[in-house]
Rosetta silent file (secondary structure, phi, psi, omega in degrees, C-alpha in Angstrom):
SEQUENCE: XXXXXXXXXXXXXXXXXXXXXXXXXXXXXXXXXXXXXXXXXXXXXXXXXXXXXXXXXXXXXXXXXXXXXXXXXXXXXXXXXXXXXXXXXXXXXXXXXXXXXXXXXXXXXXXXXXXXXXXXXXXXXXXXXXXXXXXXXXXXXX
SCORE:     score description
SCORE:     0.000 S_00000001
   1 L     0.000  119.477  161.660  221.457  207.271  141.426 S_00000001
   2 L   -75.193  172.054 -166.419  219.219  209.112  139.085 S_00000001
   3 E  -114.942  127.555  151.568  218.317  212.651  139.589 S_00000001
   4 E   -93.826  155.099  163.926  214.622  213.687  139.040 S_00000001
   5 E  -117.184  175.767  170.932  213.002  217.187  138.591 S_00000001
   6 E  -149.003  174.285  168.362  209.946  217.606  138.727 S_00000001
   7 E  -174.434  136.585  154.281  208.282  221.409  138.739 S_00000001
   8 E  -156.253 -125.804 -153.776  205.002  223.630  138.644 S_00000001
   9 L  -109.913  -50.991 -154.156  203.195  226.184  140.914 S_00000001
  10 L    33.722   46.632  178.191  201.811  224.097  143.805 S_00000001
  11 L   -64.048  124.822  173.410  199.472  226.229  144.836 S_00000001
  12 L    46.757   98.563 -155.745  197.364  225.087  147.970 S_00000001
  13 L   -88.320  158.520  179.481  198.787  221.720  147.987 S_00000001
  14 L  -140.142 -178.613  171.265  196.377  218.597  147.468 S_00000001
  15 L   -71.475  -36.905 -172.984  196.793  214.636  146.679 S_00000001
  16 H   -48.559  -56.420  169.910  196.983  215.266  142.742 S_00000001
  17 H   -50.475  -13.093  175.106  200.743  216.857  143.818 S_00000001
  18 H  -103.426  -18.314 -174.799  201.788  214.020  145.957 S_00000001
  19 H   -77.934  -25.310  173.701  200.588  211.621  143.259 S_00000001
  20 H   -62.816  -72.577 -177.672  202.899  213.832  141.015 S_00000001
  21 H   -51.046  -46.907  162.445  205.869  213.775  143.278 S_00000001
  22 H   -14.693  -71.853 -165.844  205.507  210.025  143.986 S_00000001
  23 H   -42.415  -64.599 -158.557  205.112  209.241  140.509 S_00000001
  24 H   -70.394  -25.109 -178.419  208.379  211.326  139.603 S_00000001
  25 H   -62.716  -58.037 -148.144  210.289  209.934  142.647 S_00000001
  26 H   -66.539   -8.722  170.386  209.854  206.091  141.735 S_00000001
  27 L  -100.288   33.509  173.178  211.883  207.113  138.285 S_00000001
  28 L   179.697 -176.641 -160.325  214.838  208.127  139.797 S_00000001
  29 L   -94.614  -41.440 -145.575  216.604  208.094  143.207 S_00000001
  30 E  -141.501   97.761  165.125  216.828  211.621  144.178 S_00000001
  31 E  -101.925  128.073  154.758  213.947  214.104  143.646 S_00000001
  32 E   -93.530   99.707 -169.388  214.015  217.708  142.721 S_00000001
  33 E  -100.985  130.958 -172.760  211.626  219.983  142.683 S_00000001
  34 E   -85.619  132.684  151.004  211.348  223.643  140.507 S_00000001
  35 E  -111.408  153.907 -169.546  208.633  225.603  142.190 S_00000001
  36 L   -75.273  145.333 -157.451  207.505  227.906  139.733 S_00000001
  37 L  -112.042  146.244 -173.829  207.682  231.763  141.197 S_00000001
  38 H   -50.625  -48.831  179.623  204.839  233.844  141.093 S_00000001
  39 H   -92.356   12.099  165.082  205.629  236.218  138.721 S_00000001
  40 H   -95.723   11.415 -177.283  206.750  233.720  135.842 S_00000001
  41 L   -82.445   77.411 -168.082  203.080  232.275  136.053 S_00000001
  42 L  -103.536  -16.641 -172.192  201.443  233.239  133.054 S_00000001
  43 L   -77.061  -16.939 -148.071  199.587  230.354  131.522 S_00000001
  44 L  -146.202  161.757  128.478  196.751  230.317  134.787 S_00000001
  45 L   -13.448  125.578 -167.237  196.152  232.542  137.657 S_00000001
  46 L   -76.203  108.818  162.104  199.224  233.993  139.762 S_00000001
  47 L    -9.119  112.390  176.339  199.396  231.687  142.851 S_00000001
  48 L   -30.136  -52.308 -144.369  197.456  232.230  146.358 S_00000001
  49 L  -106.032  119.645 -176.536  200.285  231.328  148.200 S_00000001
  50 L   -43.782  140.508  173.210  203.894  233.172  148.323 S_00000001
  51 H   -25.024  -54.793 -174.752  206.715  231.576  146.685 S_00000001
  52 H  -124.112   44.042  106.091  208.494  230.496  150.000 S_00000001
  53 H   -41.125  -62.648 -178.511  205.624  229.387  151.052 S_00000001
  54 H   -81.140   -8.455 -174.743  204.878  226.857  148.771 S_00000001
  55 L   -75.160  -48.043 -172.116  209.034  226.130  148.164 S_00000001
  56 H   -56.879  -35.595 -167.375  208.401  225.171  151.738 S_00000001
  57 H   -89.498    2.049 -168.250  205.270  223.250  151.739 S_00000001
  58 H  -117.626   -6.421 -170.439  206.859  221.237  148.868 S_00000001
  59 H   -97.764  -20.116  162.428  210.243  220.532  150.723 S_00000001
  60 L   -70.517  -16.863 -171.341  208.322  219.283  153.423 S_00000001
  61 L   -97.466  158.993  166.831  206.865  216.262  151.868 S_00000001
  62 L   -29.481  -36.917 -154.641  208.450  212.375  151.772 S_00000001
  63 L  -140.188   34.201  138.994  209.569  211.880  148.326 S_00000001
  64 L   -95.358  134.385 -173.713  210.900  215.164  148.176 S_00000001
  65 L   -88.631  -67.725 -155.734  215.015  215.442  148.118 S_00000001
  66 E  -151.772  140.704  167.854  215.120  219.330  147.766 S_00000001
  67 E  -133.002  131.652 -152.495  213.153  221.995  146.639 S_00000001
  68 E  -120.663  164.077  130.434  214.112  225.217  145.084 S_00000001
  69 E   -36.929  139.369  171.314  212.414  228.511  143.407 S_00000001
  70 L   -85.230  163.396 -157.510  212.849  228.646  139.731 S_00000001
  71 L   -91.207  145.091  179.946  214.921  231.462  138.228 S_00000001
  72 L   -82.320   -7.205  179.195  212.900  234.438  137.532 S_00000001
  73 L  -166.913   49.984  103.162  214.462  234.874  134.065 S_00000001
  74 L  -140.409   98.594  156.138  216.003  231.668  132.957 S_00000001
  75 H    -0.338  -78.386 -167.497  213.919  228.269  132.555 S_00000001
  76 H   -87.503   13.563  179.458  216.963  226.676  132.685 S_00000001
  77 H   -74.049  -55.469 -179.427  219.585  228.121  135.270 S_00000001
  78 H   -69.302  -45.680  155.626  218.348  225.289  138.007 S_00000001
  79 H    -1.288  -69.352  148.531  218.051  222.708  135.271 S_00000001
  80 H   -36.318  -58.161  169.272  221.812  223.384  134.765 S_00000001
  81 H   -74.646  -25.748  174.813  222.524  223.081  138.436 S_00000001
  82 H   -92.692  -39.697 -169.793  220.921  220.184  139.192 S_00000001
  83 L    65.333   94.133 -173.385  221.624  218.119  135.761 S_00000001
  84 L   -66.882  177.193  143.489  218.676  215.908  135.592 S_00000001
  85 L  -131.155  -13.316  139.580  218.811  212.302  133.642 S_00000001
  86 E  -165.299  149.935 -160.874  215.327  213.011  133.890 S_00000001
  87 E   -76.282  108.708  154.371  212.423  216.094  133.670 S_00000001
  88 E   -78.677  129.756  174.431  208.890  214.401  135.010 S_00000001
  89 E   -90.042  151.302  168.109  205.780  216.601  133.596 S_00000001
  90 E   -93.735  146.432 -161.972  202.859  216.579  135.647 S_00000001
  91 L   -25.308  -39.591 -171.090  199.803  214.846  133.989 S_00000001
  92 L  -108.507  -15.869  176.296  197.968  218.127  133.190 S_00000001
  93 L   -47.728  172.787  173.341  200.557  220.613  132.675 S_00000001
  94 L  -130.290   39.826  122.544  200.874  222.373  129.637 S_00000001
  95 L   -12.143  149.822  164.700  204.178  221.414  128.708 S_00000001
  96 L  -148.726  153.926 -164.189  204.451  219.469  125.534 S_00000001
  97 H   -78.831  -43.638  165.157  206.968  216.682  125.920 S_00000001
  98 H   -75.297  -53.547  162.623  208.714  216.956  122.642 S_00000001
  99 H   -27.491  -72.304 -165.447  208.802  220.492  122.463 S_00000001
 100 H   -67.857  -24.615  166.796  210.628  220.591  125.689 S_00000001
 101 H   -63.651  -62.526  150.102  213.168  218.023  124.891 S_00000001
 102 H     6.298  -66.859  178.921  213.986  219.744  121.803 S_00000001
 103 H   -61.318  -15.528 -162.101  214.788  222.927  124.145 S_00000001
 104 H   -83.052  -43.127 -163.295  216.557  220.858  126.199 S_00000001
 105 H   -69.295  -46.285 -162.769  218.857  219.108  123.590 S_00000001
 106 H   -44.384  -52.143 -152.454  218.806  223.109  121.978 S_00000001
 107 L   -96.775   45.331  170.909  220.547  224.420  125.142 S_00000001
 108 L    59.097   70.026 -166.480  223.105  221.010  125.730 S_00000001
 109 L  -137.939   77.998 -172.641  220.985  219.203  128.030 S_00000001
 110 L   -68.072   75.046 -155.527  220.970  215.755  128.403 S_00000001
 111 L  -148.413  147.731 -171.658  218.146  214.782  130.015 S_00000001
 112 E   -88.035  176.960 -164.698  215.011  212.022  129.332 S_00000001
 113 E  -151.495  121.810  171.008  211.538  213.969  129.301 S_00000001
 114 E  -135.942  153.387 -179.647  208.532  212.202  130.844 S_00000001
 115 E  -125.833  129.135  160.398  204.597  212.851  131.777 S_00000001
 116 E   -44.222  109.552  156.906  203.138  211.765  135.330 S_00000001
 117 L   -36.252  164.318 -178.875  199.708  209.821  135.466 S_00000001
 118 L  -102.844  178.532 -167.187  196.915  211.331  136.825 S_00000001
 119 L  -112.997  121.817  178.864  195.394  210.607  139.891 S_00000001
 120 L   -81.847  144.750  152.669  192.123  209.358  139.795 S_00000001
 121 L   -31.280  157.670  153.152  189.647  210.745  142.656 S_00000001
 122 L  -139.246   31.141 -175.206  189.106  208.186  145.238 S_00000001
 123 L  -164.387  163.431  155.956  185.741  209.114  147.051 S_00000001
 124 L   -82.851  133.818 -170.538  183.304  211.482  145.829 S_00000001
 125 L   101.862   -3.626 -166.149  183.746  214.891  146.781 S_00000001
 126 L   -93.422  123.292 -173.132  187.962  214.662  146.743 S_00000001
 127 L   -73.551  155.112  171.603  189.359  217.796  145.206 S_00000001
 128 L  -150.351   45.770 -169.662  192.594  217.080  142.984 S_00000001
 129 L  -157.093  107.470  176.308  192.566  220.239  141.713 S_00000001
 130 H   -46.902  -46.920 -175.526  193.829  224.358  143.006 S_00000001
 131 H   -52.693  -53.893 -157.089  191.599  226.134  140.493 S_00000001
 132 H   -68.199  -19.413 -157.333  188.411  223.450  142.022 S_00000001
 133 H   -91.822  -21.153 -166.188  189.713  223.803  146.043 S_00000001
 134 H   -94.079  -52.316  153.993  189.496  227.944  145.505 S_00000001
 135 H    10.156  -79.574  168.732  186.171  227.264  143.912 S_00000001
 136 H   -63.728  -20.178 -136.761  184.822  225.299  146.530 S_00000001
 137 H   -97.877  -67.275  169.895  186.234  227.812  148.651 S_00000001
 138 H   -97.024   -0.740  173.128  184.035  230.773  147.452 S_00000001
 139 H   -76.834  -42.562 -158.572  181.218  228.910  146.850 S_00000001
 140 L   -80.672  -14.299 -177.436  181.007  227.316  150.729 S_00000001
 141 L  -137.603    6.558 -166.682  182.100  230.910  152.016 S_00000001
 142 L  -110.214    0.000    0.000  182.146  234.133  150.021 S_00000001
């Protein structure tokens, strides 16, 4: 059975994250999910929602096997533990696919490297986006 990871933030969870976990499930057997910990968030805005909160809210869904916190000062210490066959990116991260295999192969890592489709809306008005739901958020109420 392969083992997938998959990983971000998952802040305020929406359908773009279940089309991501889906996605990354149907290419392997067993999905794993990294959630990224608040204070390693650096590329975006630091996350509404407490870590284990959202470790929770991501362990709760269907085509999740297990979901963990990411190491607060090494990328790769769950990496290691789970031993992927393969890393799904989601569609928009900002990841670069070769780059990270490269790190991966750097630190003895055997693992395939892949990026998730997006999710198209599928009505008008459907958010698929954290940044657009806190948006919408302060526009309808602050």
């Amino acid at each position: 059975m392969k083992r997938v990871v998959a990983q971000g933030t998952f802040d305020l969870l929406h359908p773009g994250h279940l089309h991501y976990l889906e996605t990354a499930k149907s290419m392997g057997g067993e999905l794993h999910v990294i959630i990224a910990r608040s204070e390693n968030v650096t590329h975006k805005e630091k996350p509404v929602i407490s870590d284990r909160q959202r470790r929770d809210m991501v362990a709760a869904l269907d085509p999740v096997d297990e979901a963990r916190l990411g190491h607060i000062g090494d990328f790769f210490v769950p990496i290691r533990d789970i031993d992927p066959d393969i890393i799904v990116l989601g569609h928009d991260q900002h990841h670069d696919e070769e780059t990270l295999a490269a790190m991966l192969e750097e630190e003895g890592i055997d693992c395939a490297v892949a990026r998730a489709s997006a999710r198209e809306p599928e009505y008008d008005g459907e958010v698929l986006s954290t940044g657009r739901i806190i948006d919408r958020v302060c526009d309808r109420r602050c």
